Amino acid sequence: MTHPGFEQIDAHLDGELAAAVAQALEGHLAQCPECAGFRDERLRLRAAIAAGLPAFPAGKALRW
């Protein structure tokens, strides 16, 4: 597998890749510290969001 784009890692985390592509990506992640680090950052971000970070209402300028 060639070096994937980071959007492919996001697609993998979302379960959007075909099984064969996901398997190849997992193999790449096992050998590429840069891609594995990006995946780990995304997983931490997802965990932080799931933990319930406070939500702030949009200002009036952003409302319809």
Tab-separated table of N, CA, C and O in Angstrom:
chain	number	residue	atom	x	y	z
A	1	MET	N	0.846	-1.185	0.000
A	1	MET	CA	0.000	0.000	0.000
A	1	MET	C	0.882	1.235	0.000
A	1	MET	O	1.859	1.300	0.732
A	2	THR	N	0.510	2.217	-0.807
A	2	THR	CA	1.212	3.485	-0.773
A	2	THR	C	0.742	4.263	0.437
A	2	THR	O	-0.256	3.916	1.077
A	3	HIS	N	1.442	5.330	0.744
A	3	HIS	CA	1.089	6.170	1.887
A	3	HIS	C	-0.298	6.766	1.650
A	3	HIS	O	-0.508	7.451	0.661
A	4	PRO	N	-1.260	6.523	2.548
A	4	PRO	CA	-2.625	7.008	2.330
A	4	PRO	C	-2.756	8.491	2.650
A	4	PRO	O	-1.951	9.057	3.380
A	5	GLY	N	-3.806	9.090	2.126
A	5	GLY	CA	-4.156	10.438	2.549
A	5	GLY	C	-4.828	10.359	3.908
A	5	GLY	O	-5.402	9.328	4.276
A	6	PHE	N	-4.747	11.427	4.661
A	6	PHE	CA	-5.336	11.411	5.992
A	6	PHE	C	-6.849	11.250	5.944
A	6	PHE	O	-7.448	10.723	6.870
A	7	GLU	N	-7.482	11.670	4.839
A	7	GLU	CA	-8.927	11.488	4.725
A	7	GLU	C	-9.294	10.004	4.670
A	7	GLU	O	-10.373	9.608	5.099
A	8	GLN	N	-8.374	9.170	4.184
A	8	GLN	CA	-8.637	7.734	4.148
A	8	GLN	C	-8.640	7.168	5.572
A	8	GLN	O	-9.426	6.271	5.886
A	9	ILE	N	-7.807	7.699	6.433
A	9	ILE	CA	-7.786	7.249	7.829
A	9	ILE	C	-9.102	7.629	8.500
A	9	ILE	O	-9.695	6.826	9.231
A	10	ASP	N	-9.579	8.841	8.245
A	10	ASP	CA	-10.877	9.242	8.796
A	10	ASP	C	-11.988	8.333	8.288
A	10	ASP	O	-12.862	7.924	9.058
A	11	ALA	N	-11.961	8.015	7.004
A	11	ALA	CA	-12.969	7.122	6.437
A	11	ALA	C	-12.911	5.753	7.109
A	11	ALA	O	-13.945	5.126	7.384
A	12	HIS	N	-11.712	5.291	7.398
A	12	HIS	CA	-11.553	4.000	8.081
A	12	HIS	C	-12.162	4.055	9.481
A	12	HIS	O	-12.881	3.143	9.897
A	13	LEU	N	-11.891	5.121	10.213
A	13	LEU	CA	-12.435	5.254	11.564
A	13	LEU	C	-13.959	5.340	11.547
A	13	LEU	O	-14.610	4.935	12.512
A	14	ASP	N	-14.505	5.838	10.447
A	14	ASP	CA	-15.955	5.922	10.310
A	14	ASP	C	-16.568	4.627	9.777
A	14	ASP	O	-17.780	4.547	9.600
A	15	GLY	N	-15.727	3.626	9.487
A	15	GLY	CA	-16.227	2.355	8.981
A	15	GLY	C	-16.693	2.431	7.542
A	15	GLY	O	-17.559	1.661	7.130
A	16	GLU	N	-16.114	3.337	6.774
A	16	GLU	CA	-16.567	3.566	5.407
A	16	GLU	C	-15.738	2.838	4.350
A	16	GLU	O	-16.045	2.948	3.162
A	17	LEU	N	-14.692	2.135	4.731
A	17	LEU	CA	-13.838	1.475	3.751
A	17	LEU	C	-14.254	0.019	3.551
A	17	LEU	O	-14.721	-0.643	4.488
A	18	ALA	N	-14.059	-0.462	2.346
A	18	ALA	CA	-14.273	-1.877	2.064
A	18	ALA	C	-13.297	-2.695	2.907
A	18	ALA	O	-12.209	-2.204	3.272
A	19	ALA	N	-13.661	-3.912	3.216
A	19	ALA	CA	-12.860	-4.751	4.108
A	19	ALA	C	-11.415	-4.903	3.623
A	19	ALA	O	-10.475	-4.795	4.420
A	20	ALA	N	-11.215	-5.133	2.341
A	20	ALA	CA	-9.858	-5.324	1.820
A	20	ALA	C	-9.033	-4.050	1.946
A	20	ALA	O	-7.846	-4.098	2.293
A	21	VAL	N	-9.656	-2.904	1.698
A	21	VAL	CA	-8.950	-1.625	1.816
A	21	VAL	C	-8.635	-1.342	3.285
A	21	VAL	O	-7.533	-0.898	3.623
A	22	ALA	N	-9.587	-1.614	4.159
A	22	ALA	CA	-9.377	-1.411	5.594
A	22	ALA	C	-8.238	-2.291	6.112
A	22	ALA	O	-7.410	-1.845	6.897
A	23	GLN	N	-8.186	-3.521	5.637
A	23	GLN	CA	-7.129	-4.436	6.062
A	23	GLN	C	-5.763	-3.928	5.590
A	23	GLN	O	-4.789	-3.962	6.347
A	24	ALA	N	-5.688	-3.464	4.358
A	24	ALA	CA	-4.429	-2.927	3.848
A	24	ALA	C	-4.019	-1.685	4.633
A	24	ALA	O	-2.839	-1.503	4.964
A	25	LEU	N	-4.982	-0.845	4.974
A	25	LEU	CA	-4.683	0.356	5.751
A	25	LEU	C	-4.192	-0.013	7.143
A	25	LEU	O	-3.238	0.584	7.650
A	26	GLU	N	-4.808	-1.000	7.770
A	26	GLU	CA	-4.352	-1.455	9.086
A	26	GLU	C	-2.892	-1.921	9.023
A	26	GLU	O	-2.107	-1.644	9.926
A	27	GLY	N	-2.548	-2.634	7.964
A	27	GLY	CA	-1.158	-3.048	7.789
A	27	GLY	C	-0.223	-1.859	7.674
A	27	GLY	O	0.873	-1.852	8.241
A	28	HIS	N	-0.653	-0.846	6.945
A	28	HIS	CA	0.158	0.362	6.808
A	28	HIS	C	0.300	1.065	8.157
A	28	HIS	O	1.395	1.487	8.526
A	29	LEU	N	-0.799	1.177	8.886
A	29	LEU	CA	-0.766	1.860	10.187
A	29	LEU	C	0.174	1.162	11.166
A	29	LEU	O	0.800	1.815	12.004
A	30	ALA	N	0.280	-0.143	11.040
A	30	ALA	CA	1.168	-0.904	11.925
A	30	ALA	C	2.637	-0.597	11.657
A	30	ALA	O	3.483	-0.812	12.524
A	31	GLN	N	2.934	-0.052	10.470
A	31	GLN	CA	4.331	0.194	10.105
A	31	GLN	C	4.675	1.668	9.925
A	31	GLN	O	5.842	1.999	9.724
A	32	CYS	N	3.691	2.551	9.965
A	32	CYS	CA	3.935	3.971	9.689
A	32	CYS	C	3.623	4.811	10.931
A	32	CYS	O	2.448	5.045	11.248
A	33	PRO	N	4.643	5.284	11.634
A	33	PRO	CA	4.398	6.075	12.841
A	33	PRO	C	3.626	7.370	12.573
A	33	PRO	O	2.825	7.790	13.396
A	34	GLU	N	3.848	7.988	11.426
A	34	GLU	CA	3.146	9.242	11.114
A	34	GLU	C	1.643	9.001	10.980
A	34	GLU	O	0.837	9.714	11.587
A	35	CYS	N	1.268	8.003	10.219
A	35	CYS	CA	-0.154	7.703	10.035
A	35	CYS	C	-0.781	7.167	11.325
A	35	CYS	O	-1.915	7.515	11.660
A	36	ALA	N	-0.055	6.351	12.044
A	36	ALA	CA	-0.573	5.830	13.315
A	36	ALA	C	-0.775	6.969	14.306
A	36	ALA	O	-1.760	6.988	15.051
A	37	GLY	N	0.134	7.928	14.297
A	37	GLY	CA	-0.001	9.088	15.181
A	37	GLY	C	-1.222	9.917	14.817
A	37	GLY	O	-1.958	10.387	15.698
A	38	PHE	N	-1.460	10.102	13.522
A	38	PHE	CA	-2.643	10.839	13.080
A	38	PHE	C	-3.909	10.107	13.522
A	38	PHE	O	-4.846	10.727	14.036
A	39	ARG	N	-3.933	8.792	13.328
A	39	ARG	CA	-5.090	7.997	13.763
A	39	ARG	C	-5.312	8.146	15.262
A	39	ARG	O	-6.439	8.354	15.721
A	40	ASP	N	-4.231	8.081	16.035
A	40	ASP	CA	-4.355	8.195	17.488
A	40	ASP	C	-4.874	9.573	17.903
A	40	ASP	O	-5.678	9.684	18.831
A	41	GLU	N	-4.430	10.629	17.203
A	41	GLU	CA	-4.938	11.977	17.485
A	41	GLU	C	-6.435	12.057	17.206
A	41	GLU	O	-7.193	12.650	17.978
A	42	ARG	N	-6.856	11.454	16.085
A	42	ARG	CA	-8.270	11.459	15.739
A	42	ARG	C	-9.088	10.681	16.767
A	42	ARG	O	-10.197	11.081	17.124
A	43	LEU	N	-8.546	9.573	17.260
A	43	LEU	CA	-9.255	8.799	18.273
A	43	LEU	C	-9.375	9.586	19.577
A	43	LEU	O	-10.422	9.544	20.238
A	44	ARG	N	-8.329	10.326	19.944
A	44	ARG	CA	-8.397	11.172	21.148
A	44	ARG	C	-9.438	12.275	20.964
A	44	ARG	O	-10.189	12.596	21.890
A	45	LEU	N	-9.484	12.865	19.786
A	45	LEU	CA	-10.476	13.906	19.509
A	45	LEU	C	-11.883	13.336	19.628
A	45	LEU	O	-12.755	13.943	20.260
A	46	ARG	N	-12.114	12.179	19.043
A	46	ARG	CA	-13.426	11.552	19.130
A	46	ARG	C	-13.810	11.267	20.584
A	46	ARG	O	-14.959	11.459	20.985
A	47	ALA	N	-12.850	10.817	21.381
A	47	ALA	CA	-13.119	10.535	22.795
A	47	ALA	C	-13.471	11.814	23.549
A	47	ALA	O	-14.380	11.811	24.386
A	48	ALA	N	-12.761	12.889	23.250
A	48	ALA	CA	-13.040	14.159	23.913
A	48	ALA	C	-14.438	14.659	23.556
A	48	ALA	O	-15.177	15.142	24.419
A	49	ILE	N	-14.810	14.523	22.299
A	49	ILE	CA	-16.142	14.944	21.881
A	49	ILE	C	-17.206	14.092	22.558
A	49	ILE	O	-18.201	14.601	23.067
A	50	ALA	N	-16.967	12.790	22.594
A	50	ALA	CA	-17.928	11.877	23.220
A	50	ALA	C	-18.055	12.134	24.719
A	50	ALA	O	-19.103	11.883	25.311
A	51	ALA	N	-16.989	12.654	25.335
A	51	ALA	CA	-17.013	12.924	26.773
A	51	ALA	C	-17.876	14.141	27.102
A	51	ALA	O	-18.073	14.453	28.272
A	52	GLY	N	-18.361	14.805	26.080
A	52	GLY	CA	-19.304	15.890	26.336
A	52	GLY	C	-18.656	17.241	26.535
A	52	GLY	O	-18.974	17.924	27.506
A	53	LEU	N	-17.787	17.623	25.641
A	53	LEU	CA	-17.259	18.975	25.713
A	53	LEU	C	-18.419	19.956	25.686
A	53	LEU	O	-19.442	19.704	25.058
A	54	PRO	N	-18.280	21.063	26.360
A	54	PRO	CA	-19.405	22.001	26.385
A	54	PRO	C	-19.726	22.515	24.983
A	54	PRO	O	-18.842	22.724	24.160
A	55	ALA	N	-20.992	22.697	24.737
A	55	ALA	CA	-21.444	23.246	23.467
A	55	ALA	C	-21.770	24.718	23.676
A	55	ALA	O	-22.319	25.108	24.708
A	56	PHE	N	-21.407	25.522	22.723
A	56	PHE	CA	-21.677	26.946	22.805
A	56	PHE	C	-22.650	27.322	21.693
A	56	PHE	O	-22.453	26.928	20.545
A	57	PRO	N	-23.674	28.079	22.020
A	57	PRO	CA	-24.629	28.456	20.978
A	57	PRO	C	-23.983	29.392	19.968
A	57	PRO	O	-23.114	30.194	20.316
A	58	ALA	N	-24.423	29.275	18.736
A	58	ALA	CA	-23.922	30.144	17.683
A	58	ALA	C	-24.405	31.567	17.929
A	58	ALA	O	-25.510	31.791	18.426
A	59	GLY	N	-23.567	32.516	17.601
A	59	GLY	CA	-23.961	33.916	17.733
A	59	GLY	C	-25.053	34.277	16.739
A	59	GLY	O	-25.319	33.550	15.782
A	60	LYS	N	-25.702	35.398	16.962
A	60	LYS	CA	-26.808	35.822	16.103
A	60	LYS	C	-26.380	35.966	14.652
A	60	LYS	O	-27.155	35.711	13.737
A	61	ALA	N	-25.147	36.362	14.414
A	61	ALA	CA	-24.665	36.552	13.046
A	61	ALA	C	-24.632	35.237	12.268
A	61	ALA	O	-24.677	35.245	11.045
A	62	LEU	N	-24.564	34.115	12.955
A	62	LEU	CA	-24.497	32.822	12.305
A	62	LEU	C	-25.859	32.137	12.157
A	62	LEU	O	-25.968	31.099	11.545
A	63	ARG	N	-26.864	32.730	12.754
A	63	ARG	CA	-28.206	32.133	12.704
A	63	ARG	C	-28.960	32.625	11.486
A	63	ARG	O	-28.711	33.705	10.954
A	64	TRP	N	-29.924	31.837	11.048
A	64	TRP	CA	-30.760	32.222	9.894
A	64	TRP	C	-31.808	33.180	10.306
A	64	TRP	O	-32.482	33.283	11.155
